[in-house]
PDB file of C-alpha atoms in Angstrom:
ATOM      1  CA  ASP A  24     194.380  65.849  64.506  1.00 71.00           C
ATOM      2  CA  GLN A  25     191.672  68.475  63.584  1.00 83.00           C
ATOM      3  CA  GLN A  26     189.679  67.435  60.886  1.00 93.00           C
ATOM      4  CA  VAL A  27     188.462  70.765  60.483  1.00 96.00           C
ATOM      5  CA  LYS A  28     190.399  73.948  60.490  1.00 96.00           C
ATOM      6  CA  GLN A  29     189.549  77.752  60.635  1.00 97.00           C
ATOM      7  CA  ASN A  30     192.855  79.508  60.529  1.00 92.00           C
ATOM      8  CA  SER A  31     191.899  82.848  60.942  1.00 94.00           C
ATOM      9  CA  PRO A  32     191.358  83.588  64.669  1.00 94.00           C
ATOM     10  CA  SER A  33     189.633  86.857  64.265  1.00 96.00           C
ATOM     11  CA  LEU A  34     188.502  89.228  61.297  1.00 97.00           C
ATOM     12  CA  SER A  35     187.577  92.776  61.272  1.00 98.00           C
ATOM     13  CA  VAL A  36     185.662  94.189  58.520  1.00 98.00           C
ATOM     14  CA  GLN A  37     184.009  97.681  58.072  1.00 98.00           C
ATOM     15  CA  GLU A  38     180.364  97.960  58.175  1.00 97.00           C
ATOM     16  CA  GLY A  39     178.730  97.597  54.592  1.00 97.00           C
ATOM     17  CA  ARG A  40     181.891  95.376  53.275  1.00 97.00           C
ATOM     18  CA  ILE A  41     182.167  91.821  52.374  1.00 98.00           C
ATOM     19  CA  SER A  42     183.213  89.292  55.171  1.00 98.00           C
ATOM     20  CA  ILE A  43     184.996  86.127  54.156  1.00 98.00           C
ATOM     21  CA  LEU A  44     185.181  83.383  56.597  1.00 98.00           C
ATOM     22  CA  ASN A  45     187.131  80.496  55.466  1.00 98.00           C
ATOM     23  CA  CYS A  46     187.262  76.773  56.557  1.00 98.00           C
ATOM     24  CA  ASP A  47     189.444  73.787  55.485  1.00 98.00           C
ATOM     25  CA  TYR A  48     188.702  70.127  56.105  1.00 97.00           C
ATOM     26  CA  THR A  49     190.772  66.956  55.811  1.00 96.00           C
ATOM     27  CA  ASN A  50     188.137  63.986  55.958  1.00 92.00           C
ATOM     28  CA  SER A  51     186.988  63.120  52.773  1.00 91.00           C
ATOM     29  CA  MET A  52     184.213  61.481  54.551  1.00 90.00           C
ATOM     30  CA  PHE A  53     182.620  64.820  55.193  1.00 92.00           C
ATOM     31  CA  ASP A  54     179.624  65.407  52.976  1.00 91.00           C
ATOM     32  CA  TYR A  55     177.466  68.303  54.570  1.00 93.00           C
ATOM     33  CA  PHE A  56     178.836  71.513  55.904  1.00 95.00           C
ATOM     34  CA  LEU A  57     177.353  74.004  58.198  1.00 96.00           C
ATOM     35  CA  TRP A  58     177.912  77.401  59.660  1.00 98.00           C
ATOM     36  CA  TYR A  59     177.215  78.549  63.021  1.00 98.00           C
ATOM     37  CA  LYS A  60     177.304  81.810  64.841  1.00 97.00           C
ATOM     38  CA  LYS A  61     177.895  82.244  68.593  1.00 95.00           C
ATOM     39  CA  TYR A  62     177.158  85.134  70.690  1.00 93.00           C
ATOM     40  CA  PRO A  63     178.906  85.477  74.034  1.00 89.00           C
ATOM     41  CA  ALA A  64     176.665  83.389  76.948  1.00 84.00           C
ATOM     42  CA  GLU A  65     174.455  81.728  74.007  1.00 89.00           C
ATOM     43  CA  GLY A  66     174.613  78.581  72.114  1.00 93.00           C
ATOM     44  CA  PRO A  67     175.884  78.581  68.639  1.00 95.00           C
ATOM     45  CA  THR A  68     173.005  79.526  66.181  1.00 95.00           C
ATOM     46  CA  PHE A  69     172.466  77.517  62.724  1.00 95.00           C
ATOM     47  CA  LEU A  70     173.144  80.181  59.847  1.00 97.00           C
ATOM     48  CA  ILE A  71     173.397  78.197  56.474  1.00 96.00           C
ATOM     49  CA  SER A  72     174.402  74.664  55.411  1.00 95.00           C
ATOM     50  CA  ILE A  73     175.528  72.934  51.973  1.00 95.00           C
ATOM     51  CA  SER A  74     175.381  69.688  50.734  1.00 93.00           C
ATOM     52  CA  SER A  75     178.668  68.205  48.749  1.00 92.00           C
ATOM     53  CA  ILE A  76     176.514  67.926  45.771  1.00 93.00           C
ATOM     54  CA  LYS A  77     176.326  71.846  45.541  1.00 94.00           C
ATOM     55  CA  ASP A  78     179.351  74.229  45.359  1.00 96.00           C
ATOM     56  CA  LYS A  79     176.934  77.271  46.477  1.00 97.00           C
ATOM     57  CA  ASN A  80     173.920  78.135  48.722  1.00 97.00           C
ATOM     58  CA  GLU A  81     172.480  81.405  49.317  1.00 97.00           C
ATOM     59  CA  ASP A  82     170.385  82.875  51.998  1.00 96.00           C
ATOM     60  CA  GLY A  83     169.649  86.484  52.082  1.00 97.00           C
ATOM     61  CA  ARG A  84     173.083  88.128  52.939  1.00 98.00           C
ATOM     62  CA  PHE A  85     174.823  84.801  53.563  1.00 98.00           C
ATOM     63  CA  THR A  86     176.403  82.740  51.072  1.00 98.00           C
ATOM     64  CA  VAL A  87     178.486  79.479  51.564  1.00 98.00           C
ATOM     65  CA  PHE A  88     180.942  78.347  48.667  1.00 98.00           C
ATOM     66  CA  LEU A  89     182.334  74.818  48.773  1.00 97.00           C
ATOM     67  CA  ASN A  90     185.316  73.571  46.828  1.00 97.00           C
ATOM     68  CA  LYS A  91     185.347  69.838  47.225  1.00 95.00           C
ATOM     69  CA  SER A  92     188.515  69.379  45.525  1.00 95.00           C
ATOM     70  CA  ALA A  93     190.427  71.745  47.660  1.00 96.00           C
ATOM     71  CA  LYS A  94     188.450  70.567  50.900  1.00 96.00           C
ATOM     72  CA  HIS A  95     187.560  74.341  51.322  1.00 97.00           C
ATOM     73  CA  LEU A  96     184.475  76.104  52.210  1.00 97.00           C
ATOM     74  CA  SER A  97     183.931  79.909  52.735  1.00 98.00           C
ATOM     75  CA  LEU A  98     181.095  81.767  54.019  1.00 98.00           C
ATOM     76  CA  HIS A  99     180.550  85.384  52.529  1.00 98.00           C
ATOM     77  CA  ILE A 100     178.573  87.926  54.205  1.00 98.00           C
ATOM     78  CA  VAL A 101     177.344  90.943  52.134  1.00 97.00           C
ATOM     79  CA  PRO A 102     176.803  93.653  53.205  1.00 98.00           C
ATOM     80  CA  SER A 103     178.246  93.208  56.552  1.00 98.00           C
ATOM     81  CA  GLN A 104     176.308  95.024  59.690  1.00 97.00           C
ATOM     82  CA  PRO A 105     177.663  95.377  63.356  1.00 96.00           C
ATOM     83  CA  GLY A 106     175.102  92.786  64.606  1.00 96.00           C
ATOM     84  CA  ASP A 107     176.884  90.278  62.530  1.00 97.00           C
ATOM     85  CA  SER A 108     179.749  90.521  65.260  1.00 97.00           C
ATOM     86  CA  ALA A 109     180.375  87.210  66.782  1.00 97.00           C
ATOM     87  CA  VAL A 110     182.419  83.942  66.530  1.00 97.00           C
ATOM     88  CA  TYR A 111     181.660  81.947  63.541  1.00 98.00           C
ATOM     89  CA  PHE A 112     182.013  78.191  63.462  1.00 98.00           C
ATOM     90  CA  CYS A 113     182.233  76.089  60.821  1.00 97.00           C
ATOM     91  CA  ALA A 114     181.264  72.271  61.081  1.00 96.00           C
ATOM     92  CA  ALA A 115     181.311  68.954  59.114  1.00 95.00           C
ATOM     93  CA  SER A 116     179.097  65.707  59.001  1.00 92.00           C
ATOM     94  CA  PRO A 117     179.488  62.376  57.314  1.00 86.00           C
ATOM     95  CA  ASN A 118     176.952  61.524  54.549  1.00 71.00           C
ATOM     96  CA  ASN A 119     174.319  60.228  56.778  1.00 66.00           C
ATOM     97  CA  ALA A 120     171.954  62.751  58.226  1.00 66.00           C
ATOM     98  CA  GLY A 121     171.512  63.311  62.019  1.00 70.00           C
ATOM     99  CA  ASN A 122     175.504  62.529  62.694  1.00 81.00           C
ATOM    100  CA  MET A 123     177.678  64.115  65.030  1.00 89.00           C
ATOM    101  CA  LEU A 124     179.189  67.450  64.241  1.00 93.00           C
ATOM    102  CA  THR A 125     182.962  68.182  63.789  1.00 95.00           C
ATOM    103  CA  PHE A 126     183.546  71.890  64.495  1.00 97.00           C
ATOM    104  CA  GLY A 127     186.614  73.882  63.609  1.00 97.00           C
ATOM    105  CA  GLY A 128     188.094  76.268  66.328  1.00 96.00           C
ATOM    106  CA  GLY A 129     185.916  79.457  65.144  1.00 97.00           C
ATOM    107  CA  THR A 130     186.767  82.712  63.676  1.00 98.00           C
ATOM    108  CA  ARG A 131     185.970  86.087  65.625  1.00 97.00           C
ATOM    109  CA  LEU A 132     184.166  88.421  63.261  1.00 98.00           C
ATOM    110  CA  MET A 133     184.258  92.348  64.190  1.00 98.00           C
ATOM    111  CA  VAL A 134     182.311  94.550  62.133  1.00 98.00           C
ATOM    112  CA  LYS A 135     183.079  98.101  62.748  1.00 96.00           C
ATOM    113  CA  PRO A 136     180.757 101.016  62.186  1.00 93.00           C
TER     114      PRO A 136
ATOM    115  CA  ASP B   6     159.666  79.432  73.760  1.00 56.00           C
ATOM    116  CA  THR B   7     160.084  76.054  72.094  1.00 78.00           C
ATOM    117  CA  GLY B   8     163.932  75.959  71.675  1.00 93.00           C
ATOM    118  CA  VAL B   9     166.425  73.713  73.333  1.00 96.00           C
ATOM    119  CA  SER B  10     166.655  74.304  76.919  1.00 96.00           C
ATOM    120  CA  GLN B  11     169.566  73.629  79.708  1.00 98.00           C
ATOM    121  CA  ASP B  12     169.629  73.682  83.381  1.00 97.00           C
ATOM    122  CA  PRO B  13     171.583  74.905  85.188  1.00 97.00           C
ATOM    123  CA  ARG B  14     172.969  77.721  83.156  1.00 97.00           C
ATOM    124  CA  HIS B  15     176.108  77.872  85.604  1.00 97.00           C
ATOM    125  CA  LYS B  16     177.565  75.302  88.082  1.00 98.00           C
ATOM    126  CA  ILE B  17     180.555  75.944  90.514  1.00 98.00           C
ATOM    127  CA  THR B  18     181.513  72.721  92.112  1.00 98.00           C
ATOM    128  CA  LYS B  19     184.679  71.470  94.090  1.00 97.00           C
ATOM    129  CA  ARG B  20     187.090  69.319  92.653  1.00 97.00           C
ATOM    130  CA  GLY B  21     185.685  65.732  93.388  1.00 97.00           C
ATOM    131  CA  GLN B  22     182.004  66.529  93.707  1.00 98.00           C
ATOM    132  CA  ASN B  23     179.325  65.013  91.405  1.00 98.00           C
ATOM    133  CA  VAL B  24     177.127  67.271  88.969  1.00 98.00           C
ATOM    134  CA  THR B  25     174.246  66.728  86.917  1.00 98.00           C
ATOM    135  CA  PHE B  26     172.987  68.733  84.163  1.00 98.00           C
ATOM    136  CA  ARG B  27     169.427  68.543  82.301  1.00 98.00           C
ATOM    137  CA  CYS B  28     168.707  69.104  78.765  1.00 98.00           C
ATOM    138  CA  ASP B  29     165.230  69.512  77.042  1.00 97.00           C
ATOM    139  CA  PRO B  30     165.274  69.220  73.636  1.00 96.00           C
ATOM    140  CA  ILE B  31     162.915  70.725  70.974  1.00 95.00           C
ATOM    141  CA  SER B  32     159.687  68.469  71.676  1.00 91.00           C
ATOM    142  CA  GLU B  33     159.512  66.695  67.825  1.00 89.00           C
ATOM    143  CA  HIS B  34     163.341  65.883  67.740  1.00 92.00           C
ATOM    144  CA  ASN B  35     164.376  62.770  68.281  1.00 92.00           C
ATOM    145  CA  ARG B  36     168.002  62.898  68.335  1.00 94.00           C
ATOM    146  CA  LEU B  37     169.796  64.789  71.268  1.00 96.00           C
ATOM    147  CA  TYR B  38     173.315  65.326  71.400  1.00 96.00           C
ATOM    148  CA  TRP B  39     175.893  66.710  74.068  1.00 97.00           C
ATOM    149  CA  TYR B  40     179.066  68.603  73.379  1.00 97.00           C
ATOM    150  CA  ARG B  41     181.595  70.157  75.253  1.00 97.00           C
ATOM    151  CA  GLN B  42     183.346  73.482  74.381  1.00 95.00           C
ATOM    152  CA  THR B  43     186.587  75.030  76.193  1.00 94.00           C
ATOM    153  CA  LEU B  44     187.748  78.514  75.647  1.00 90.00           C
ATOM    154  CA  GLY B  45     188.811  79.425  72.373  1.00 89.00           C
ATOM    155  CA  GLN B  46     188.071  75.919  70.821  1.00 93.00           C
ATOM    156  CA  GLY B  47     185.067  74.754  68.881  1.00 95.00           C
ATOM    157  CA  PRO B  48     182.211  72.288  70.411  1.00 96.00           C
ATOM    158  CA  GLU B  49     183.654  68.840  70.719  1.00 96.00           C
ATOM    159  CA  PHE B  50     180.846  65.968  70.129  1.00 95.00           C
ATOM    160  CA  LEU B  51     180.548  63.731  73.525  1.00 96.00           C
ATOM    161  CA  THR B  52     177.622  61.560  72.813  1.00 95.00           C
ATOM    162  CA  TYR B  53     174.265  61.568  71.232  1.00 94.00           C
ATOM    163  CA  PHE B  54     170.714  59.611  71.639  1.00 95.00           C
ATOM    164  CA  GLN B  55     168.041  58.616  68.978  1.00 93.00           C
ATOM    165  CA  ASN B  56     164.983  58.744  70.939  1.00 93.00           C
ATOM    166  CA  GLU B  57     166.091  56.688  74.429  1.00 93.00           C
ATOM    167  CA  ALA B  58     168.983  54.463  72.551  1.00 93.00           C
ATOM    168  CA  GLN B  59     172.445  55.984  73.208  1.00 92.00           C
ATOM    169  CA  LEU B  60     174.035  55.453  69.670  1.00 91.00           C
ATOM    170  CA  GLU B  61     177.627  56.805  70.057  1.00 89.00           C
ATOM    171  CA  LYS B  62     180.187  57.934  72.768  1.00 90.00           C
ATOM    172  CA  SER B  63     183.301  59.995  72.155  1.00 90.00           C
ATOM    173  CA  ARG B  64     186.507  58.694  73.606  1.00 87.00           C
ATOM    174  CA  LEU B  65     186.244  61.791  75.328  1.00 82.00           C
ATOM    175  CA  LEU B  66     183.581  60.600  77.382  1.00 85.00           C
ATOM    176  CA  SER B  67     185.539  59.059  80.217  1.00 87.00           C
ATOM    177  CA  ASP B  68     183.831  56.535  82.702  1.00 91.00           C
ATOM    178  CA  ARG B  69     183.289  59.344  85.192  1.00 95.00           C
ATOM    179  CA  PHE B  70     180.759  60.619  82.728  1.00 96.00           C
ATOM    180  CA  SER B  71     177.245  58.928  81.950  1.00 95.00           C
ATOM    181  CA  ALA B  72     174.388  60.243  79.717  1.00 96.00           C
ATOM    182  CA  GLU B  73     170.538  59.094  79.851  1.00 96.00           C
ATOM    183  CA  ARG B  74     167.698  59.823  77.932  1.00 96.00           C
ATOM    184  CA  PRO B  75     165.332  57.569  79.931  1.00 90.00           C
ATOM    185  CA  LYS B  76     162.052  58.118  77.947  1.00 87.00           C
ATOM    186  CA  GLY B  77     163.295  59.638  74.955  1.00 85.00           C
ATOM    187  CA  SER B  78     162.533  63.337  76.004  1.00 91.00           C
ATOM    188  CA  PHE B  79     164.977  65.128  78.119  1.00 96.00           C
ATOM    189  CA  SER B  80     168.402  63.948  79.055  1.00 97.00           C
ATOM    190  CA  THR B  81     170.737  64.350  81.895  1.00 98.00           C
ATOM    191  CA  LEU B  82     174.839  64.317  81.538  1.00 98.00           C
ATOM    192  CA  GLU B  83     176.370  63.574  84.994  1.00 97.00           C
ATOM    193  CA  ILE B  84     179.980  63.982  85.746  1.00 97.00           C
ATOM    194  CA  GLN B  85     181.168  61.945  88.593  1.00 97.00           C
ATOM    195  CA  ARG B  86     184.311  63.129  90.796  1.00 97.00           C
ATOM    196  CA  THR B  87     184.923  66.076  89.072  1.00 97.00           C
ATOM    197  CA  GLU B  88     188.290  67.519  87.974  1.00 96.00           C
ATOM    198  CA  GLN B  89     189.498  71.040  87.198  1.00 96.00           C
ATOM    199  CA  GLY B  90     190.018  69.869  83.445  1.00 95.00           C
ATOM    200  CA  ASP B  91     186.154  69.104  83.310  1.00 96.00           C
ATOM    201  CA  SER B  92     185.622  73.011  83.514  1.00 97.00           C
ATOM    202  CA  ALA B  93     183.828  73.918  79.969  1.00 96.00           C
ATOM    203  CA  MET B  94     180.603  74.834  78.576  1.00 96.00           C
ATOM    204  CA  TYR B  95     178.287  71.750  78.136  1.00 97.00           C
ATOM    205  CA  LEU B  96     176.005  72.158  75.227  1.00 98.00           C
ATOM    206  CA  CYS B  97     173.074  70.398  74.229  1.00 98.00           C
ATOM    207  CA  ALA B  98     171.779  70.112  70.840  1.00 97.00           C
ATOM    208  CA  SER B  99     168.727  68.442  69.060  1.00 95.00           C
ATOM    209  CA  SER B 100     167.638  67.481  65.726  1.00 92.00           C
ATOM    210  CA  LEU B 101     165.241  65.307  63.635  1.00 88.00           C
ATOM    211  CA  ALA B 102     167.276  61.918  62.385  1.00 82.00           C
ATOM    212  CA  THR B 103     166.648  63.120  58.787  1.00 80.00           C
ATOM    213  CA  TYR B 104     168.300  66.463  58.884  1.00 82.00           C
ATOM    214  CA  ASN B 105     171.944  67.461  59.850  1.00 83.00           C
ATOM    215  CA  GLU B 106     171.193  70.842  61.176  1.00 91.00           C
ATOM    216  CA  GLN B 107     171.463  70.625  64.885  1.00 94.00           C
ATOM    217  CA  PHE B 108     169.847  73.212  67.187  1.00 95.00           C
ATOM    218  CA  PHE B 109     172.015  74.388  70.269  1.00 97.00           C
ATOM    219  CA  GLY B 110     170.682  75.060  73.755  1.00 97.00           C
ATOM    220  CA  PRO B 111     172.384  78.045  75.653  1.00 96.00           C
ATOM    221  CA  GLY B 112     174.794  75.439  77.596  1.00 97.00           C
ATOM    222  CA  THR B 113     175.654  74.959  81.055  1.00 97.00           C
ATOM    223  CA  ARG B 114     179.139  76.765  81.942  1.00 97.00           C
ATOM    224  CA  LEU B 115     180.792  74.261  84.640  1.00 97.00           C
ATOM    225  CA  THR B 116     183.710  75.804  86.692  1.00 97.00           C
ATOM    226  CA  VAL B 117     185.632  73.193  88.907  1.00 97.00           C
ATOM    227  CA  LEU B 118     187.500  74.744  92.088  1.00 96.00           C
TER     228      LEU B 118
END
């Protein structure tokens, strides 16, 4: 049973436009959510996170939105750049810090010049 | 470089052989995690340590798998009697116990022939 789902395996966006990556979860114990970016042959790199007490967190070109009632979060990248092309993973953790992360299956983002 | 390091980066072995991987976390991080990632999937949690204590193990961690963190610094993951289904990327991550953000190493890619 997948507790974290990323229903779009891939997304193609033109450089300069907005990229929106979506993630849904089922476990109501999840209280903290993270986005990671992964390039080939490298480990995942932490991008941005959000606690369930917030509905938005912004860091430069990256914004994460959380809709707790819908159990849905999204990552917005504006403007998208070719270097953003990577696989993006959504991850969730229960409310105690330092716990295991449960990951979605990933979305491959391709930003075309 | 003060990031998480893993050794070896690649390992090819024959079915039935034992393999051991090493992870060196970020020095001040007291939590260390092991994950496994197969093609097209997100990382799946295997086990984690706080200092030298192994606090949680996933049901994915069969009795052929053992992990140690003897002095609360580096960790090893051993797989005995490898099977073809063990072929995957093995990822190590570390964090402070008070934070949810985990920092990943580059992974060890295991191929079992």
